[in-house]
mmCIF file of C-alpha atoms in Angstrom:
data_model
loop_
_atom_site.group_PDB
_atom_site.id
_atom_site.type_symbol
_atom_site.label_atom_id
_atom_site.label_comp_id
_atom_site.label_asym_id
_atom_site.label_seq_id
_atom_site.Cartn_x
_atom_site.Cartn_y
_atom_site.Cartn_z
ATOM 1 C CA MET M 1 99.985 69.180 51.974
ATOM 2 C CA LEU M 2 103.115 70.494 53.653
ATOM 3 C CA GLU M 3 106.394 68.939 52.597
ATOM 4 C CA ASN M 4 108.434 67.117 55.208
ATOM 5 C CA ILE M 5 111.105 69.265 56.804
ATOM 6 C CA SER M 6 114.463 67.589 57.370
ATOM 7 C CA LEU M 7 115.837 68.346 60.814
ATOM 8 C CA CYS M 8 118.788 66.980 62.802
ATOM 9 C CA TYR M 9 120.017 66.107 66.321
ATOM 10 C CA SER M 10 117.465 63.617 67.687
ATOM 11 C CA ILE M 11 114.473 64.996 65.823
ATOM 12 C CA LEU M 12 112.196 62.003 65.265
ATOM 13 C CA GLU M 13 109.722 61.231 62.489
ATOM 14 C CA GLU M 14 106.851 61.548 64.966
ATOM 15 C CA HIS M 15 108.150 64.022 67.490
ATOM 16 C CA ALA M 16 104.855 65.708 68.297
ATOM 17 C CA LEU M 17 101.306 65.981 67.015
ATOM 18 C CA VAL M 18 99.947 69.467 66.353
ATOM 19 C CA GLU M 19 96.171 69.741 65.946
ATOM 20 C CA VAL M 20 93.894 72.645 65.100
ATOM 21 C CA GLU M 21 90.468 72.456 66.715
ATOM 22 C CA SER M 22 88.280 75.360 65.650
ATOM 23 C CA SER M 23 90.624 78.300 66.275
ATOM 24 C CA ASN M 24 92.597 76.543 69.016
ATOM 25 C CA ILE M 25 95.967 74.857 68.525
ATOM 26 C CA PHE M 26 97.066 71.853 70.586
ATOM 27 C CA MET M 27 100.308 69.873 70.754
ATOM 28 C CA THR M 28 100.641 66.317 72.041
ATOM 29 C CA VAL M 29 103.841 64.432 72.905
ATOM 30 C CA MET M 30 104.586 61.547 70.551
ATOM 31 C CA SER M 31 108.147 60.677 71.592
ATOM 32 C CA GLY M 32 111.337 62.435 72.579
ATOM 33 C CA ALA M 33 111.795 65.537 74.698
ATOM 34 C CA LYS M 34 109.906 68.753 74.039
ATOM 35 C CA MET M 35 109.551 71.980 75.959
ATOM 36 C CA THR M 36 107.014 74.767 75.919
ATOM 37 C CA ASN M 37 108.014 78.085 77.447
ATOM 38 C CA GLY M 38 110.834 76.381 79.326
ATOM 39 C CA ASP M 39 108.651 73.610 80.803
ATOM 40 C CA VAL M 40 109.059 69.955 79.837
ATOM 41 C CA LEU M 41 105.984 68.821 77.936
ATOM 42 C CA THR M 42 104.476 65.482 78.979
ATOM 43 C CA THR M 43 100.784 65.828 78.050
ATOM 44 C CA LYS M 44 98.563 67.510 75.489
ATOM 45 C CA VAL M 45 98.691 71.285 75.859
ATOM 46 C CA GLU M 46 97.076 74.226 74.151
ATOM 47 C CA LEU M 47 99.465 76.602 72.427
ATOM 48 C CA HIS M 48 98.986 80.351 72.388
ATOM 49 C CA HIS M 49 100.440 83.191 70.389
ATOM 50 C CA ASN M 50 104.146 83.779 71.093
ATOM 51 C CA ASP M 51 104.570 80.428 72.885
ATOM 52 C CA ARG M 52 108.084 79.034 72.584
ATOM 53 C CA VAL M 53 108.367 75.378 71.529
ATOM 54 C CA VAL M 54 111.705 73.553 71.687
ATOM 55 C CA PHE M 55 112.328 70.278 69.856
ATOM 56 C CA SER M 56 115.496 68.421 70.846
ATOM 57 C CA SER M 57 118.541 70.637 71.426
ATOM 58 C CA GLY M 58 118.770 73.253 68.717
ATOM 59 C CA HIS M 59 115.303 73.776 67.266
ATOM 60 C CA VAL M 60 113.269 76.624 68.727
ATOM 61 C CA TYR M 61 109.936 77.685 67.254
ATOM 62 C CA VAL M 62 107.684 80.601 68.147
ATOM 63 C CA LEU M 63 103.966 80.205 67.455
ATOM 64 C CA HIS M 64 102.221 82.923 65.497
ATOM 65 C CA HIS M 65 98.471 82.549 66.091
ATOM 66 C CA PRO M 66 96.775 84.987 63.671
ATOM 67 C CA HIS M 67 93.417 85.140 65.504
ATOM 68 C CA GLN M 68 94.950 85.695 68.936
ATOM 69 C CA PHE M 69 97.449 88.172 67.512
ATOM 70 C CA LYS M 70 94.743 90.303 65.867
ATOM 71 C CA LYS M 71 92.627 90.237 69.033
ATOM 72 C CA ALA M 72 95.587 91.250 71.206
ATOM 73 C CA GLU M 73 96.523 93.974 68.729
ATOM 74 C CA LYS M 74 93.037 95.492 68.958
ATOM 75 C CA GLU M 75 93.288 95.434 72.765
ATOM 76 C CA GLY M 76 96.643 97.223 72.614
ATOM 77 C CA LYS M 77 98.586 94.252 73.962
ATOM 78 C CA LYS M 78 102.256 94.027 73.031
ATOM 79 C CA PHE M 79 104.319 90.863 72.718
ATOM 80 C CA GLU M 80 108.007 90.675 73.511
ATOM 81 C CA THR M 81 110.310 89.751 70.660
ATOM 82 C CA VAL M 82 111.542 86.217 71.238
ATOM 83 C CA THR M 83 115.283 85.674 70.777
ATOM 84 C CA TRP M 84 117.486 82.602 71.053
ATOM 85 C CA SER M 85 119.145 84.118 74.141
ATOM 86 C CA ALA M 86 115.776 84.821 75.790
ATOM 87 C CA VAL M 87 114.658 81.221 75.233
ATOM 88 C CA GLN M 88 117.865 79.826 76.744
ATOM 89 C CA THR M 89 117.498 82.151 79.744
ATOM 90 C CA GLU M 90 113.925 80.944 80.202
ATOM 91 C CA ILE M 91 115.023 77.301 80.081
ATOM 92 C CA ALA M 92 117.816 77.961 82.589
ATOM 93 C CA GLU M 93 115.363 79.656 84.949
ATOM 94 C CA LYS M 94 112.866 76.780 84.695
ATOM 95 C CA SER M 95 115.757 74.378 85.381
ATOM 96 C CA GLY M 96 116.306 76.039 88.755
ATOM 97 C CA TYR M 97 119.167 78.432 87.990
ATOM 98 C CA ASP M 98 119.107 82.016 89.223
ATOM 99 C CA VAL M 99 119.033 84.197 86.099
ATOM 100 C CA ASP M 100 118.055 87.487 87.731
ATOM 101 C CA ARG M 101 120.695 90.097 86.908
ATOM 102 C CA LYS M 102 119.703 92.581 89.616
ATOM 103 C CA GLY M 103 122.138 93.061 92.491
ATOM 104 C CA LYS M 104 124.735 90.665 91.091
ATOM 105 C CA THR M 105 128.474 91.271 91.071
ATOM 106 C CA GLU M 106 130.494 91.254 87.847
ATOM 107 C CA GLU M 107 131.772 87.751 88.628
ATOM 108 C CA GLU M 108 128.231 86.474 89.213
ATOM 109 C CA LEU M 109 127.076 87.986 85.901
ATOM 110 C CA LEU M 110 129.973 86.319 84.075
ATOM 111 C CA LEU M 111 129.013 83.009 85.660
ATOM 112 C CA GLN M 112 125.405 83.508 84.570
ATOM 113 C CA GLU M 113 126.409 84.337 80.993
ATOM 114 C CA ASP M 114 128.698 81.283 80.781
ATOM 115 C CA LEU M 115 125.922 79.058 82.105
ATOM 116 C CA ILE M 116 123.271 80.297 79.676
ATOM 117 C CA SER M 117 125.636 80.094 76.693
ATOM 118 C CA LEU M 118 126.830 76.553 77.512
ATOM 119 C CA MET M 119 123.446 74.945 78.241
ATOM 120 C CA PRO M 120 122.277 74.688 74.599
ATOM 121 C CA MET M 121 125.746 73.501 73.548
ATOM 122 C CA VAL M 122 125.616 70.682 76.111
ATOM 123 C CA ASN M 123 122.135 69.697 74.906
ATOM 124 C CA GLU M 124 123.384 69.664 71.316
ATOM 125 C CA VAL M 125 126.402 67.513 72.156
ATOM 126 C CA ASN M 126 124.215 65.052 74.082
ATOM 127 C CA ALA M 127 121.942 64.742 71.048
ATOM 128 C CA MET M 128 124.918 64.037 68.757
ATOM 129 C CA SER M 129 126.368 61.523 71.214
ATOM 130 C CA GLU M 130 123.057 59.662 71.379
ATOM 131 C CA GLU M 131 122.625 59.551 67.606
ATOM 132 C CA LEU M 132 126.217 58.441 67.026
ATOM 133 C CA ASP M 133 125.899 55.888 69.864
ATOM 134 C CA LYS M 134 129.019 57.219 71.584
ATOM 135 C CA LYS M 135 127.690 56.258 75.026
ATOM 136 C CA LYS M 136 128.784 59.531 76.577
ATOM 137 C CA HIS M 137 126.623 61.971 78.519
ATOM 138 C CA PHE M 138 127.436 65.594 79.270
ATOM 139 C CA ASP M 139 126.261 67.749 82.184
ATOM 140 C CA ILE M 140 126.828 71.296 83.378
ATOM 141 C CA ALA M 141 128.957 71.572 86.528
ATOM 142 C CA LEU M 142 129.436 74.690 88.647
ATOM 143 C CA VAL M 143 132.872 74.362 90.235
ATOM 144 C CA SER M 144 133.902 76.756 92.995
ATOM 145 C CA PRO M 145 137.544 77.818 93.470
ATOM 146 C CA GLN M 146 137.658 75.790 96.718
ATOM 147 C CA ALA M 147 136.572 72.673 94.806
ATOM 148 C CA ARG M 148 139.501 73.296 92.452
ATOM 149 C CA GLY M 149 141.922 73.461 95.375
ATOM 150 C CA LEU M 150 142.187 77.255 95.388
ATOM 151 C CA SER M 151 141.664 79.676 98.258
ATOM 152 C CA GLY M 152 139.856 82.269 96.133
ATOM 153 C CA GLY M 153 138.666 83.234 92.677
ATOM 154 C CA ARG M 154 135.462 82.888 90.672
ATOM 155 C CA THR M 155 133.205 79.891 90.188
ATOM 156 C CA PHE M 156 133.675 78.266 86.777
ATOM 157 C CA VAL M 157 131.082 76.625 84.572
ATOM 158 C CA MET M 158 132.598 73.319 83.487
ATOM 159 C CA VAL M 159 131.276 70.313 81.595
ATOM 160 C CA LYS M 160 131.285 66.828 83.066
ATOM 161 C CA MET M 161 131.591 63.997 80.524
ATOM 162 C CA MET M 162 130.357 60.633 81.805
ATOM 163 C CA ASP M 163 131.180 57.273 80.220
ATOM 164 C CA LEU M 164 127.834 55.440 80.347
ATOM 165 C CA VAL M 165 129.533 52.034 80.034
ATOM 166 C CA GLN M 166 132.439 52.222 82.495
ATOM 167 C CA GLY M 167 131.092 54.959 84.784
ATOM 168 C CA ASN M 168 134.248 57.076 84.466
ATOM 169 C CA TYR M 169 133.953 60.821 84.200
ATOM 170 C CA TRP M 170 136.116 63.766 83.180
ATOM 171 C CA MET M 171 135.813 67.493 83.833
ATOM 172 C CA TRP M 172 136.340 69.817 80.865
ATOM 173 C CA ASP M 173 136.768 73.544 81.109
ATOM 174 C CA ARG M 174 134.719 75.804 78.841
ATOM 175 C CA ASN M 175 137.363 76.237 76.140
ATOM 176 C CA LYS M 176 138.148 72.533 75.876
ATOM 177 C CA PHE M 177 134.460 71.667 75.635
ATOM 178 C CA ILE M 178 133.785 74.220 72.883
ATOM 179 C CA ASN M 179 136.817 73.044 70.882
ATOM 180 C CA ARG M 180 135.640 69.438 71.180
ATOM 181 C CA LYS M 181 132.099 70.467 70.214
ATOM 182 C CA TYR M 182 133.253 71.862 66.856
ATOM 183 C CA LYS M 183 135.046 68.592 66.120
ATOM 184 C CA MET M 184 131.931 66.633 67.156
ATOM 185 C CA GLN M 185 129.844 68.692 64.735
ATOM 186 C CA GLU M 186 132.297 67.894 61.940
ATOM 187 C CA MET M 187 132.100 64.192 62.804
ATOM 188 C CA TYR M 188 128.303 64.320 62.894
ATOM 189 C CA GLN M 189 128.156 66.099 59.526
ATOM 190 C CA ASN M 190 130.309 63.367 57.983
ATOM 191 C CA TYR M 191 127.952 60.771 59.469
ATOM 192 C CA VAL M 192 124.865 62.531 58.043
ATOM 193 C CA GLU M 193 126.499 62.745 54.608
ATOM 194 C CA GLY M 194 127.121 58.996 54.634
ATOM 195 C CA ASP M 195 130.895 59.104 54.927
ATOM 196 C CA GLU M 196 131.982 55.538 55.768
ATOM 197 C CA ASP M 197 135.014 56.900 57.654
ATOM 198 C CA TRP M 198 133.034 59.258 59.913
ATOM 199 C CA ASP M 199 134.011 57.331 63.075
ATOM 200 C CA LEU M 200 137.546 58.349 64.001
ATOM 201 C CA PRO M 201 140.314 56.486 65.852
ATOM 202 C CA ALA M 202 140.356 56.989 69.614
ATOM 203 C CA ASP M 203 143.345 59.345 69.582
ATOM 204 C CA ILE M 204 141.445 61.902 67.451
ATOM 205 C CA ASP M 205 137.860 61.055 68.427
ATOM 206 C CA PRO M 206 136.384 64.201 70.093
ATOM 207 C CA PHE M 207 134.158 62.001 72.280
ATOM 208 C CA TYR M 208 137.139 60.054 73.639
ATOM 209 C CA GLU M 209 139.150 60.745 76.776
ATOM 210 C CA ASP M 210 141.951 58.517 77.989
ATOM 211 C CA VAL M 211 141.026 56.658 81.185
ATOM 212 C CA HIS M 212 144.481 57.548 82.503
ATOM 213 C CA SER M 213 143.865 61.291 82.161
ATOM 214 C CA HIS M 214 144.214 63.179 85.423
ATOM 215 C CA VAL M 215 140.871 64.049 87.026
ATOM 216 C CA LEU M 216 140.449 66.206 90.116
ATOM 217 C CA ILE M 217 138.369 63.962 92.373
ATOM 218 C CA GLY M 218 137.991 66.521 95.125
ATOM 219 C CA GLN M 219 139.766 68.520 97.757
ATOM 220 C CA SER M 220 140.285 68.751 101.486
ATOM 221 C CA GLN M 221 142.043 71.021 103.945
ATOM 222 C CA VAL M 222 144.869 69.827 106.151
ATOM 223 C CA HIS M 223 146.097 72.179 108.905
ATOM 224 C CA LEU M 224 149.861 71.913 109.214
ATOM 225 C CA LYS M 225 150.529 74.533 111.885
ATOM 226 C CA CYS M 226 151.430 71.846 114.407
ATOM 227 C CA LEU M 227 154.432 70.860 112.288
ATOM 228 C CA ALA M 228 156.036 74.220 113.094
ATOM 229 C CA TYR M 229 156.145 73.050 116.716
ATOM 230 C CA GLN M 230 157.286 69.524 115.756
ATOM 231 C CA ILE M 231 154.083 68.061 117.138
ATOM 232 C CA GLY M 232 152.967 64.817 115.559
ATOM 233 C CA PHE M 233 149.339 64.394 114.530
ATOM 234 C CA GLU M 234 146.995 61.807 113.097
ATOM 235 C CA GLU M 235 143.805 62.837 111.351
ATOM 236 C CA SER M 236 141.135 61.293 109.162
ATOM 237 C CA ILE M 237 140.737 63.482 106.080
ATOM 238 C CA ILE M 238 137.502 63.618 104.090
ATOM 239 C CA ILE M 239 137.882 64.514 100.411
ATOM 240 C CA THR M 240 134.772 66.092 98.856
ATOM 241 C CA ASP M 241 133.978 66.765 95.202
ATOM 242 C CA TYR M 242 132.616 69.935 93.552
ATOM 243 C CA GLU M 243 129.108 69.068 94.776
ATOM 244 C CA ALA M 244 130.386 68.762 98.373
ATOM 245 C CA ARG M 245 129.778 64.990 98.337
ATOM 246 C CA GLU M 246 132.204 62.731 100.177
ATOM 247 C CA ARG M 247 134.293 60.848 97.625
ATOM 248 C CA VAL M 248 137.008 59.222 99.721
ATOM 249 C CA SER M 249 138.657 59.385 103.124
ATOM 250 C CA CYS M 250 142.241 58.808 104.130
ATOM 251 C CA LYS M 251 144.415 59.045 107.204
ATOM 252 C CA SER M 252 147.230 61.543 107.552
ATOM 253 C CA ARG M 253 149.942 61.275 110.154
#
């Protein structure tokens, strides 16, 4: 009998059921989120050689099916080497992001690389937040220079932290998120090791953000050329967020 393998970050005792029927291998959802080849798994599926299986946020497995491998080898079929980066690219593509590198500018390639590198980190942080009951949820946000109040520049990949209790949210840039992630990992490790003081005070808790912190709600354009001619004006201004959704309106005069 195989010994139990101790895993972390939202891996459950009964995460999935793997069955061997004759020479076929099947996996059935028990609880929690699983993915096969970038697709979310909801029913019983048959697994094939070189299939990628993802449990939770940071556990990726590649199936080696000896019978199928030998058969494919005799037929001269080659299998691509599966890497962590390739799996994350596959997940990003199945999530609706454009991961094709052909014909892209340098700025677009940088955006793509940032996106693919941050996605597994965000998944990992969400898993830690859930297990530590921090009631925070993190999402990827693509923020254009216009949404940041700039006239030009490149689109940034940022991380949106949502307070699931109060509904407040904060936008973190890539560097701030990664720095916080390392501190979250340290906190989680202390929790796993049974440290009674793992939960830190708010001022040093990496999951905490002051409700009074400045947050860019959105942006709008106001044309002021008429002021050069001393012409008064009154206009209703719509402020939109990074997703181009109307957040608030105000009158300017």
